mmCIF file of C-alpha atoms and ligand atoms in Angstrom:
data_model
loop_
_atom_site.group_PDB
_atom_site.id
_atom_site.type_symbol
_atom_site.label_atom_id
_atom_site.label_comp_id
_atom_site.label_asym_id
_atom_site.label_seq_id
_atom_site.Cartn_x
_atom_site.Cartn_y
_atom_site.Cartn_z
ATOM 1 C CA GLU A 1 -27.217 -5.076 32.853
ATOM 2 C CA VAL A 2 -25.879 -3.241 35.967
ATOM 3 C CA ILE A 3 -22.369 -2.155 35.759
ATOM 4 C CA GLU A 4 -20.709 -1.600 39.048
ATOM 5 C CA GLY A 5 -19.298 1.861 38.662
ATOM 6 C CA GLY A 6 -18.691 3.154 42.039
ATOM 7 C CA GLY A 7 -16.066 5.838 41.879
ATOM 8 C CA ALA A 8 -15.809 5.420 38.070
ATOM 9 C CA VAL A 9 -15.096 8.184 35.630
ATOM 10 C CA VAL A 10 -17.287 8.249 32.575
ATOM 11 C CA LEU A 11 -15.632 9.123 29.335
ATOM 12 C CA PRO A 12 -16.708 9.260 25.643
ATOM 13 C CA GLY A 13 -15.326 5.984 23.825
ATOM 14 C CA PHE A 14 -11.806 6.625 22.870
ATOM 15 C CA VAL A 15 -11.054 7.042 19.082
ATOM 16 C CA ASP A 16 -7.538 5.829 17.824
ATOM 17 C CA LEU A 17 -6.397 7.549 14.602
ATOM 18 C CA HIS A 18 -3.338 5.411 14.413
ATOM 19 C CA THR A 19 -3.608 1.288 14.711
ATOM 20 C CA HIS A 20 -1.753 -1.351 12.793
ATOM 21 C CA LEU A 21 -3.936 -4.307 12.751
ATOM 22 C CA ARG A 22 -1.847 -6.407 10.299
ATOM 23 C CA GLU A 23 -4.753 -7.915 8.472
ATOM 24 C CA PRO A 24 -4.635 -8.861 5.559
ATOM 25 C CA GLY A 25 -1.038 -10.391 5.635
ATOM 26 C CA ARG A 26 0.331 -10.853 8.913
ATOM 27 C CA GLU A 27 -2.393 -12.398 10.597
ATOM 28 C CA ASP A 28 0.023 -14.184 12.919
ATOM 29 C CA THR A 29 0.840 -11.088 14.639
ATOM 30 C CA GLU A 30 -2.732 -9.317 14.902
ATOM 31 C CA THR A 31 -5.999 -9.795 13.164
ATOM 32 C CA ILE A 32 -8.827 -7.366 13.023
ATOM 33 C CA ALA A 33 -10.464 -9.430 15.500
ATOM 34 C CA THR A 34 -7.542 -9.801 18.015
ATOM 35 C CA GLY A 35 -6.896 -6.049 17.456
ATOM 36 C CA SER A 36 -10.480 -5.238 18.132
ATOM 37 C CA ALA A 37 -10.523 -6.942 21.351
ATOM 38 C CA ALA A 38 -7.137 -5.136 22.438
ATOM 39 C CA ALA A 39 -9.097 -1.885 21.415
ATOM 40 C CA ALA A 40 -12.157 -2.677 23.402
ATOM 41 C CA ARG A 41 -10.055 -3.548 26.503
ATOM 42 C CA GLY A 42 -8.194 -0.297 26.261
ATOM 43 C CA GLY A 43 -11.412 1.728 26.174
ATOM 44 C CA TYR A 44 -11.605 2.375 22.405
ATOM 45 C CA THR A 45 -14.948 2.413 20.282
ATOM 46 C CA ALA A 46 -13.326 3.408 17.048
ATOM 47 C CA VAL A 47 -9.913 2.802 15.499
ATOM 48 C CA PHE A 48 -8.232 3.761 12.193
ATOM 49 C CA ALA A 49 -6.351 0.631 10.647
ATOM 50 C CA MET A 50 -3.367 1.791 8.889
ATOM 51 C CA ALA A 51 -2.772 0.916 5.201
ATOM 52 C CA ASN A 52 0.807 -0.704 5.276
ATOM 53 C CA THR A 53 -0.951 -4.395 5.177
ATOM 54 C CA ASP A 54 -0.036 -7.037 2.691
ATOM 55 C CA PRO A 55 -1.531 -6.394 0.022
ATOM 56 C CA VAL A 56 -1.257 -2.613 0.865
ATOM 57 C CA ALA A 57 -4.710 -0.913 1.374
ATOM 58 C CA ASP A 58 -4.252 1.163 -1.699
ATOM 59 C CA ASN A 59 -7.625 0.255 -3.219
ATOM 60 C CA ALA A 60 -11.104 -0.138 -2.558
ATOM 61 C CA THR A 61 -11.203 -3.896 -2.467
ATOM 62 C CA VAL A 62 -8.742 -4.015 0.615
ATOM 63 C CA THR A 63 -10.428 -1.088 2.487
ATOM 64 C CA ASP A 64 -13.906 -2.407 1.859
ATOM 65 C CA ASN A 65 -12.736 -5.832 3.259
ATOM 66 C CA VAL A 66 -11.270 -4.401 6.384
ATOM 67 C CA TYR A 67 -14.222 -2.411 6.961
ATOM 68 C CA ARG A 68 -16.382 -5.386 6.548
ATOM 69 C CA THR A 69 -14.443 -7.519 8.516
ATOM 70 C CA GLY A 70 -14.703 -5.004 11.469
ATOM 71 C CA ARG A 71 -18.421 -4.969 11.306
ATOM 72 C CA GLU A 72 -18.352 -8.591 11.631
ATOM 73 C CA VAL A 73 -16.232 -8.547 14.796
ATOM 74 C CA GLY A 74 -18.271 -5.828 16.168
ATOM 75 C CA LEU A 75 -16.254 -5.012 18.979
ATOM 76 C CA VAL A 76 -15.033 -1.563 17.879
ATOM 77 C CA ASP A 77 -15.676 0.630 14.586
ATOM 78 C CA VAL A 78 -12.740 -0.356 12.308
ATOM 79 C CA HIS A 79 -12.406 2.492 10.037
ATOM 80 C CA PRO A 80 -9.857 1.473 7.099
ATOM 81 C CA VAL A 81 -6.996 3.872 6.274
ATOM 82 C CA GLY A 82 -6.344 4.145 2.576
ATOM 83 C CA ALA A 83 -2.663 4.457 1.234
ATOM 84 C CA VAL A 84 -1.864 7.762 -0.520
ATOM 85 C CA THR A 85 0.358 6.280 -3.098
ATOM 86 C CA VAL A 86 0.126 3.012 -4.912
ATOM 87 C CA GLY A 87 2.169 0.237 -2.682
ATOM 88 C CA LEU A 88 3.557 2.838 -0.484
ATOM 89 C CA GLN A 89 6.105 3.673 -3.175
ATOM 90 C CA GLY A 90 5.732 7.533 -2.807
ATOM 91 C CA ARG A 91 5.219 8.032 -6.592
ATOM 92 C CA GLN A 92 1.890 7.308 -8.234
ATOM 93 C CA LEU A 93 -1.387 8.582 -6.263
ATOM 94 C CA ALA A 94 -3.582 5.745 -5.282
ATOM 95 C CA GLU A 95 -7.353 5.882 -6.237
ATOM 96 C CA MET A 96 -8.298 7.909 -3.117
ATOM 97 C CA GLY A 97 -11.613 8.541 -4.620
ATOM 98 C CA MET A 98 -12.598 4.974 -5.182
ATOM 99 C CA MET A 99 -11.574 4.290 -1.568
ATOM 100 C CA ALA A 100 -13.605 7.110 -0.166
ATOM 101 C CA ALA A 101 -16.649 6.200 -2.268
ATOM 102 C CA GLY A 102 -16.541 2.402 -1.463
ATOM 103 C CA ALA A 103 -18.357 0.595 1.400
ATOM 104 C CA GLY A 104 -15.500 1.416 3.899
ATOM 105 C CA ARG A 105 -16.115 5.168 3.226
ATOM 106 C CA VAL A 106 -12.414 5.865 3.710
ATOM 107 C CA ARG A 107 -11.876 9.414 5.281
ATOM 108 C CA LEU A 108 -8.203 9.108 6.355
ATOM 109 C CA PHE A 109 -5.184 8.457 3.925
ATOM 110 C CA SER A 110 -1.626 7.670 4.892
ATOM 111 C CA ASP A 111 1.396 5.968 3.504
ATOM 112 C CA ASP A 112 2.463 5.389 7.386
ATOM 113 C CA GLY A 113 5.547 3.151 7.725
ATOM 114 C CA ASN A 114 6.682 5.405 4.768
ATOM 115 C CA CYS A 115 6.734 9.019 4.212
ATOM 116 C CA VAL A 116 5.377 10.790 1.270
ATOM 117 C CA ASP A 117 8.771 12.281 0.859
ATOM 118 C CA ASP A 118 8.575 13.693 -2.835
ATOM 119 C CA PRO A 119 7.172 17.093 -2.372
ATOM 120 C CA LEU A 120 5.430 17.392 -5.731
ATOM 121 C CA VAL A 121 3.541 14.029 -4.966
ATOM 122 C CA MET A 122 2.640 15.364 -1.575
ATOM 123 C CA ARG A 123 1.299 18.680 -2.935
ATOM 124 C CA ARG A 124 -0.751 16.685 -5.487
ATOM 125 C CA ALA A 125 -2.181 14.468 -2.842
ATOM 126 C CA LEU A 126 -3.135 17.370 -0.814
ATOM 127 C CA GLU A 127 -5.113 18.947 -3.752
ATOM 128 C CA TYR A 128 -6.582 15.625 -4.503
ATOM 129 C CA ALA A 129 -7.633 14.921 -0.709
ATOM 130 C CA THR A 130 -9.053 18.509 -0.481
ATOM 131 C CA GLY A 131 -11.353 17.883 -3.512
ATOM 132 C CA LEU A 132 -12.284 14.650 -1.838
ATOM 133 C CA GLY A 133 -12.888 16.227 1.594
ATOM 134 C CA VAL A 134 -10.669 13.718 3.097
ATOM 135 C CA LEU A 135 -7.518 14.074 5.363
ATOM 136 C CA ILE A 136 -3.918 12.996 4.832
ATOM 137 C CA ALA A 137 -1.928 11.690 7.726
ATOM 138 C CA GLN A 138 1.913 12.091 7.376
ATOM 139 C CA HIS A 139 4.412 9.935 8.910
ATOM 140 C CA ALA A 140 7.175 12.708 8.741
ATOM 141 C CA GLU A 141 10.684 11.250 8.019
ATOM 142 C CA GLU A 142 12.951 12.449 5.414
ATOM 143 C CA PRO A 143 14.239 9.200 4.467
ATOM 144 C CA ARG A 144 17.725 10.595 3.298
ATOM 145 C CA LEU A 145 18.331 11.570 6.730
ATOM 146 C CA THR A 146 17.452 8.211 8.317
ATOM 147 C CA VAL A 147 19.329 5.639 6.357
ATOM 148 C CA GLY A 148 20.307 3.056 8.636
ATOM 149 C CA ALA A 149 19.151 4.832 11.801
ATOM 150 C CA VAL A 150 17.919 2.749 14.580
ATOM 151 C CA ALA A 151 17.917 5.187 17.463
ATOM 152 C CA HIS A 152 17.433 8.956 18.414
ATOM 153 C CA GLU A 153 20.483 10.921 17.174
ATOM 154 C CA GLY A 154 22.083 12.094 20.676
ATOM 155 C CA PRO A 155 24.468 11.168 23.597
ATOM 156 C CA THR A 156 22.889 7.810 24.222
ATOM 157 C CA ALA A 157 22.934 6.620 20.557
ATOM 158 C CA THR A 158 26.515 7.620 20.318
ATOM 159 C CA ARG A 159 27.568 6.026 23.771
ATOM 160 C CA LEU A 160 25.753 2.812 22.523
ATOM 161 C CA GLY A 161 27.257 2.917 18.960
ATOM 162 C CA LEU A 162 23.709 3.037 17.364
ATOM 163 C CA ALA A 163 23.061 4.992 14.116
ATOM 164 C CA GLY A 164 21.233 8.201 14.774
ATOM 165 C CA TRP A 165 17.929 9.450 13.620
ATOM 166 C CA PRO A 166 18.183 13.115 13.667
ATOM 167 C CA ARG A 167 15.378 15.383 14.866
ATOM 168 C CA ALA A 168 15.547 17.234 11.574
ATOM 169 C CA ALA A 169 14.365 14.230 9.739
ATOM 170 C CA GLU A 170 10.977 14.709 11.404
ATOM 171 C CA GLU A 171 10.940 18.468 11.664
ATOM 172 C CA SER A 172 12.089 19.278 8.103
ATOM 173 C CA ILE A 173 9.112 17.181 6.775
ATOM 174 C CA VAL A 174 6.533 18.852 9.355
ATOM 175 C CA ALA A 175 7.813 22.245 8.296
ATOM 176 C CA ARG A 176 7.472 21.442 4.510
ATOM 177 C CA ASP A 177 4.085 19.959 4.807
ATOM 178 C CA ALA A 178 2.702 22.679 6.954
ATOM 179 C CA LEU A 179 3.718 25.024 4.075
ATOM 180 C CA LEU A 180 2.430 22.729 1.343
ATOM 181 C CA ALA A 181 -0.819 22.572 3.105
ATOM 182 C CA ARG A 182 -0.985 26.275 3.437
ATOM 183 C CA ASP A 183 -0.517 26.824 -0.296
ATOM 184 C CA ALA A 184 -3.100 24.146 -1.415
ATOM 185 C CA GLY A 185 -5.545 25.284 1.249
ATOM 186 C CA ALA A 186 -5.484 21.944 2.347
ATOM 187 C CA ARG A 187 -5.800 20.112 5.675
ATOM 188 C CA ILE A 188 -2.801 18.054 7.131
ATOM 189 C CA HIS A 189 -2.306 15.668 10.081
ATOM 190 C CA ILE A 190 0.956 14.949 11.573
ATOM 191 C CA CYS A 191 1.270 11.407 12.674
ATOM 192 C CA HIS A 192 3.333 10.531 15.901
ATOM 193 C CA ALA A 193 4.859 13.871 16.808
ATOM 194 C CA SER A 194 8.161 13.087 18.741
ATOM 195 C CA THR A 195 10.302 16.297 19.037
ATOM 196 C CA ALA A 196 10.295 19.329 20.871
ATOM 197 C CA GLY A 197 11.022 21.253 17.656
ATOM 198 C CA THR A 198 7.844 19.686 15.799
ATOM 199 C CA VAL A 199 5.751 20.994 18.683
ATOM 200 C CA GLU A 200 7.368 24.433 17.955
ATOM 201 C CA LEU A 201 6.429 24.190 14.118
ATOM 202 C CA ILE A 202 3.018 23.068 14.625
ATOM 203 C CA ARG A 203 2.539 25.992 17.099
ATOM 204 C CA TRP A 204 3.884 28.291 14.550
ATOM 205 C CA ALA A 205 1.808 26.926 11.707
ATOM 206 C CA LYS A 206 -1.491 26.811 13.765
ATOM 207 C CA ALA A 207 -0.670 30.635 14.665
ATOM 208 C CA GLN A 208 -0.317 31.108 10.706
ATOM 209 C CA GLY A 209 -3.981 29.829 10.474
ATOM 210 C CA ILE A 210 -2.739 26.674 8.651
ATOM 211 C CA SER A 211 -5.099 23.765 9.039
ATOM 212 C CA ILE A 212 -2.725 21.318 10.574
ATOM 213 C CA THR A 213 -3.428 18.743 13.388
ATOM 214 C CA ALA A 214 -1.161 16.451 15.090
ATOM 215 C CA GLU A 215 -0.946 13.358 17.281
ATOM 216 C CA VAL A 216 1.209 12.063 19.987
ATOM 217 C CA THR A 217 1.836 8.443 21.099
ATOM 218 C CA PRO A 218 1.849 7.312 24.717
ATOM 219 C CA HIS A 219 5.313 5.892 24.417
ATOM 220 C CA HIS A 220 6.881 9.126 23.169
ATOM 221 C CA LEU A 221 4.958 10.885 26.353
ATOM 222 C CA LEU A 222 6.381 8.295 28.559
ATOM 223 C CA LEU A 223 9.863 6.735 27.275
ATOM 224 C CA THR A 224 13.045 8.077 26.447
ATOM 225 C CA ASP A 225 16.193 6.601 24.654
ATOM 226 C CA GLU A 226 17.813 5.973 28.050
ATOM 227 C CA ARG A 227 15.909 2.939 27.990
ATOM 228 C CA LEU A 228 18.161 1.879 24.964
ATOM 229 C CA SER A 229 21.168 0.912 27.326
ATOM 230 C CA THR A 230 19.933 -2.685 27.563
ATOM 231 C CA TYR A 231 19.830 -3.013 23.760
ATOM 232 C CA ASP A 232 16.354 -4.438 24.249
ATOM 233 C CA GLY A 233 14.630 -4.526 20.857
ATOM 234 C CA LEU A 234 11.262 -3.952 22.287
ATOM 235 C CA ASN A 235 12.236 -0.229 22.701
ATOM 236 C CA ARG A 236 12.987 0.015 19.004
ATOM 237 C CA VAL A 237 10.024 2.335 17.323
ATOM 238 C CA ASN A 238 9.794 4.878 14.482
ATOM 239 C CA PRO A 239 10.145 7.594 15.167
ATOM 240 C CA PRO A 240 12.584 6.712 17.888
ATOM 241 C CA LEU A 241 12.237 7.668 21.574
ATOM 242 C CA ARG A 242 13.810 10.896 22.219
ATOM 243 C CA GLU A 243 15.174 12.639 25.253
ATOM 244 C CA ALA A 244 13.320 13.947 28.478
ATOM 245 C CA SER A 245 13.226 17.599 26.838
ATOM 246 C CA ASP A 246 11.260 16.209 24.244
ATOM 247 C CA THR A 247 8.677 14.173 26.456
ATOM 248 C CA GLU A 248 8.322 17.323 28.326
ATOM 249 C CA ALA A 249 7.307 19.558 25.290
ATOM 250 C CA LEU A 250 4.999 16.906 24.159
ATOM 251 C CA ARG A 251 3.247 16.574 27.352
ATOM 252 C CA SER A 252 2.618 20.382 27.781
ATOM 253 C CA ALA A 253 1.751 20.769 24.217
ATOM 254 C CA LEU A 254 -0.953 18.009 24.521
ATOM 255 C CA ALA A 255 -2.347 19.903 27.524
ATOM 256 C CA ASP A 256 -2.351 23.272 25.887
ATOM 257 C CA GLY A 257 -3.823 22.000 22.649
ATOM 258 C CA VAL A 258 -0.918 22.559 20.294
ATOM 259 C CA LEU A 259 -1.030 18.795 19.797
ATOM 260 C CA ASP A 260 -4.300 17.510 19.313
ATOM 261 C CA CYS A 261 -4.782 14.075 20.493
ATOM 262 C CA VAL A 262 -3.058 10.813 21.447
ATOM 263 C CA ALA A 263 -2.804 8.118 19.060
ATOM 264 C CA THR A 264 -1.365 4.806 19.913
ATOM 265 C CA ASP A 265 0.544 3.657 16.829
ATOM 266 C CA HIS A 266 -0.264 0.158 17.998
ATOM 267 C CA ALA A 267 2.221 -1.960 16.206
ATOM 268 C CA PRO A 268 2.059 -5.627 16.751
ATOM 269 C CA HIS A 269 5.159 -7.769 15.663
ATOM 270 C CA ALA A 270 6.270 -11.200 16.275
ATOM 271 C CA MET A 271 8.662 -11.875 19.174
ATOM 272 C CA GLN A 272 11.428 -13.276 16.894
ATOM 273 C CA ASP A 273 11.246 -10.118 15.311
ATOM 274 C CA LYS A 274 11.773 -7.866 18.221
ATOM 275 C CA CYS A 275 14.012 -10.125 20.472
ATOM 276 C CA CYS A 276 17.289 -9.944 18.582
ATOM 277 C CA GLU A 277 20.051 -7.470 17.924
ATOM 278 C CA PHE A 278 18.707 -4.042 18.449
ATOM 279 C CA ALA A 279 19.390 -3.034 14.910
ATOM 280 C CA ALA A 280 17.788 -5.808 13.538
ATOM 281 C CA ALA A 281 14.514 -5.638 15.602
ATOM 282 C CA ARG A 282 11.462 -4.333 13.705
ATOM 283 C CA PRO A 283 10.301 -0.821 14.878
ATOM 284 C CA GLY A 284 6.897 -0.895 16.691
ATOM 285 C CA MET A 285 5.253 -1.513 19.877
ATOM 286 C CA LEU A 286 1.880 -2.605 21.170
ATOM 287 C CA GLY A 287 -0.338 0.513 22.419
ATOM 288 C CA LEU A 288 -3.983 -0.040 22.615
ATOM 289 C CA GLU A 289 -4.351 -1.814 25.967
ATOM 290 C CA THR A 290 -2.046 0.514 27.853
ATOM 291 C CA ALA A 291 -2.680 4.124 26.210
ATOM 292 C CA LEU A 292 -5.041 5.480 28.841
ATOM 293 C CA PRO A 293 -3.130 4.471 31.815
ATOM 294 C CA ILE A 294 -0.022 6.119 30.406
ATOM 295 C CA VAL A 295 -2.032 9.334 29.786
ATOM 296 C CA VAL A 296 -2.986 9.219 33.357
ATOM 297 C CA ALA A 297 0.626 8.662 34.380
ATOM 298 C CA THR A 298 2.170 11.312 32.249
ATOM 299 C CA LEU A 299 -0.521 14.060 32.512
ATOM 300 C CA VAL A 300 -3.200 13.486 34.939
ATOM 301 C CA ALA A 301 -1.190 12.536 37.730
ATOM 302 C CA PRO A 302 1.258 15.586 37.439
ATOM 303 C CA GLY A 303 -1.742 18.023 37.146
ATOM 304 C CA LEU A 304 -1.269 18.816 33.548
ATOM 305 C CA LEU A 305 -4.704 17.455 32.398
ATOM 306 C CA ASP A 306 -8.139 16.834 34.254
ATOM 307 C CA TRP A 307 -10.360 14.135 32.997
ATOM 308 C CA ARG A 308 -12.235 16.790 30.837
ATOM 309 C CA GLY A 309 -8.948 16.918 29.002
ATOM 310 C CA VAL A 310 -8.432 13.194 28.869
ATOM 311 C CA ALA A 311 -12.052 13.192 27.095
ATOM 312 C CA ARG A 312 -10.807 15.818 24.677
ATOM 313 C CA VAL A 313 -7.069 14.194 23.577
ATOM 314 C CA MET A 314 -8.650 10.484 23.610
ATOM 315 C CA SER A 315 -11.991 10.883 21.956
ATOM 316 C CA GLU A 316 -13.239 14.304 21.047
ATOM 317 C CA ARG A 317 -10.573 15.820 19.128
ATOM 318 C CA PRO A 318 -9.771 12.640 17.288
ATOM 319 C CA ALA A 319 -13.268 12.108 16.329
ATOM 320 C CA ALA A 320 -13.543 15.694 15.161
ATOM 321 C CA ILE A 321 -10.458 15.438 13.031
ATOM 322 C CA VAL A 322 -11.779 12.763 10.901
ATOM 323 C CA GLY A 323 -15.298 13.859 11.347
ATOM 324 C CA LEU A 324 -17.072 11.168 13.212
ATOM 325 C CA PRO A 325 -20.510 12.422 14.041
ATOM 326 C CA ASP A 326 -21.322 9.498 16.592
ATOM 327 C CA GLN A 327 -18.113 9.233 18.205
ATOM 328 C CA GLY A 328 -15.999 11.903 20.740
ATOM 329 C CA ARG A 329 -19.585 13.233 22.004
ATOM 330 C CA PRO A 330 -20.339 14.477 25.253
ATOM 331 C CA ILE A 331 -22.593 11.849 26.840
ATOM 332 C CA ALA A 332 -26.143 13.147 26.557
ATOM 333 C CA VAL A 333 -29.729 11.793 26.550
ATOM 334 C CA GLY A 334 -30.612 10.200 23.559
ATOM 335 C CA GLU A 335 -27.043 9.858 22.110
ATOM 336 C CA PRO A 336 -25.405 6.533 21.069
ATOM 337 C CA ALA A 337 -23.651 5.503 24.230
ATOM 338 C CA ASN A 338 -20.123 4.988 22.937
ATOM 339 C CA LEU A 339 -18.430 5.302 26.365
ATOM 340 C CA THR A 340 -15.551 4.131 28.570
ATOM 341 C CA LEU A 341 -15.720 3.843 32.463
ATOM 342 C CA VAL A 342 -12.381 4.185 34.134
ATOM 343 C CA ASP A 343 -11.394 3.396 37.819
ATOM 344 C CA PRO A 344 -8.843 5.929 38.609
ATOM 345 C CA ASP A 345 -8.082 3.986 41.673
ATOM 346 C CA ARG A 346 -7.419 0.713 40.426
ATOM 347 C CA THR A 347 -3.726 -0.148 39.593
ATOM 348 C CA TRP A 348 -2.542 -3.101 37.569
ATOM 349 C CA GLU A 349 0.623 -4.759 36.322
ATOM 350 C CA VAL A 350 1.291 -5.258 32.671
ATOM 351 C CA VAL A 351 1.707 -9.012 32.050
ATOM 352 C CA PRO A 352 2.160 -9.626 28.157
ATOM 353 C CA GLU A 353 0.308 -12.970 28.250
ATOM 354 C CA ASP A 354 -2.625 -11.144 29.577
ATOM 355 C CA LEU A 355 -3.207 -8.829 26.753
ATOM 356 C CA ALA A 356 -5.682 -9.508 24.106
ATOM 357 C CA SER A 357 -3.545 -8.789 21.169
ATOM 358 C CA ARG A 358 -2.026 -11.586 19.450
ATOM 359 C CA SER A 359 1.351 -10.082 19.657
ATOM 360 C CA ARG A 360 3.483 -9.632 22.905
ATOM 361 C CA ASN A 361 5.636 -6.815 22.142
ATOM 362 C CA THR A 362 4.888 -4.221 25.135
ATOM 363 C CA PRO A 363 7.797 -2.446 26.493
ATOM 364 C CA TYR A 364 5.613 -2.063 29.478
ATOM 365 C CA THR A 365 6.220 -5.780 31.144
ATOM 366 C CA GLY A 366 6.340 -5.368 34.903
ATOM 367 C CA MET A 367 5.285 -1.939 35.204
ATOM 368 C CA THR A 368 2.218 -0.849 37.262
ATOM 369 C CA MET A 369 -0.310 1.107 35.410
ATOM 370 C CA PRO A 370 -2.229 3.875 37.405
ATOM 371 C CA ALA A 371 -5.770 3.283 36.057
ATOM 372 C CA GLY A 372 -8.005 0.475 35.187
ATOM 373 C CA ILE A 373 -10.511 0.449 32.148
ATOM 374 C CA THR A 374 -13.535 -1.073 33.771
ATOM 375 C CA ALA A 375 -15.941 -1.261 30.895
ATOM 376 C CA THR A 376 -16.211 -0.285 27.157
ATOM 377 C CA LEU A 377 -19.823 0.326 25.407
ATOM 378 C CA LEU A 378 -20.305 0.528 21.637
ATOM 379 C CA ARG A 379 -23.612 2.007 20.802
ATOM 380 C CA GLY A 380 -24.871 0.537 24.119
ATOM 381 C CA ARG A 381 -23.454 -2.758 23.897
ATOM 382 C CA VAL A 382 -20.852 -3.822 26.607
ATOM 383 C CA THR A 383 -17.899 -4.867 24.538
ATOM 384 C CA GLN A 384 -15.508 -5.247 27.481
ATOM 385 C CA LEU A 385 -16.160 -5.387 31.185
ATOM 386 C CA GLY A 386 -13.493 -5.828 33.941
ATOM 387 C CA GLY A 387 -11.070 -6.497 31.075
ATOM 388 C CA GLU A 388 -13.224 -9.522 29.713
ATOM 389 C CA VAL A 389 -14.018 -9.167 26.132
ATOM 390 C CA ARG A 390 -17.730 -9.664 25.198
ATOM 391 C CA TRP A 391 -17.430 -11.278 21.856
HETATM 392 O O1 DOR B 1 7.369 1.828 14.731
HETATM 393 C C1 DOR B 1 6.748 1.813 13.669
HETATM 394 N N1 DOR B 1 6.049 0.780 13.509
HETATM 395 N N2 DOR B 1 6.556 2.895 12.853
HETATM 396 C C2 DOR B 1 5.928 3.044 11.787
HETATM 397 O O2 DOR B 1 5.723 4.001 11.157
HETATM 398 C C3 DOR B 1 5.419 1.684 11.363
HETATM 399 C C4 DOR B 1 5.058 0.851 12.460
HETATM 400 C C5 DOR B 1 4.617 -0.533 11.882
HETATM 401 O O3 DOR B 1 4.137 -0.796 11.047
HETATM 402 O O4 DOR B 1 5.263 -1.493 12.567
HETATM 403 ZN ZN1 ZN B 2 4.670 6.124 11.484
HETATM 404 ZN ZN1 ZN B 3 2.331 3.849 12.591
#
């Protein structure tokens, strides 16, 4: 097959360390099939499916099923994420060894949605994970500081009368977990870094030689809490949208390598759970189909990142962090063709009905995106061409 690629940029297939696919349990909002289609359209060849499903992916039966279903769909490599604690309750460690040894070969564990907030549980989890050679990803949120919080703590939340989520809720856990990882000789990955302070803490930890990595979402790179003035629930997300000083710090940290990669935190929700009073809206927004264009808008266009850098933050670094040998590689003779073709000159408008995701909760409706994802190849098979998914 000949793919028209005039003027295209060729990149290694994108790897998303943080995707919510909602299967099992909320197949009305996303399935492994619909989420895989969204991933293919976004240029992804591998996604990590978060464990906060129903039932929770805290055992090998669930993680193996997620893996097998992903293989059957065949559009993207779906890697199950295992829960760190049973039921995401933050108390009893899950059987991480069973999940790692199962068919799903779980290599990433996270209680995302919840934070492993008990320091003793986190310490034991880091020791256990180190023994297994797997990685823990932490949703950094000190829950005693976020009771009732729905928006970033700052002038906007005050003006709008919304309960605030302080930066310290995130940063205190980032600092603590860096120190716990240091003492355990463990690796730790920080989910969705959202504040300038988190950037400084990770910079510090890396300078100490601590094995810490971190991701940032497209929405935290682009959006600020000023959008909340319409009280539109589509802008509610955890951690919350912050301020311009934070987005600026996140952008330059991604460019200079203090932050390692972009991860979508793709979080599908039913519209009745998003279009309601702001404080009642579920947190989370779609991310897979708009991630690359937002990276182009926030980093490539202003000259902070070149296409080599895009390959690094969207593919090479995330693949290296979880140790995927056949992803994130420079395209070379004889290597499996996991790749994405990008048209840097094609602009397109976000129309929720056009998305492949089963949900519609994008905050970008009507926005013009600055780059098209022309094609995606998974091990040489075209999974998406011109936005059309090849099932
Ligand atoms: O906004 C969020 N949505 N943050 C999370 O941590 C969980 C996620 C979800 O599952 O919807
Ligand atoms: Zn999270
Ligand atoms: Zn998440």
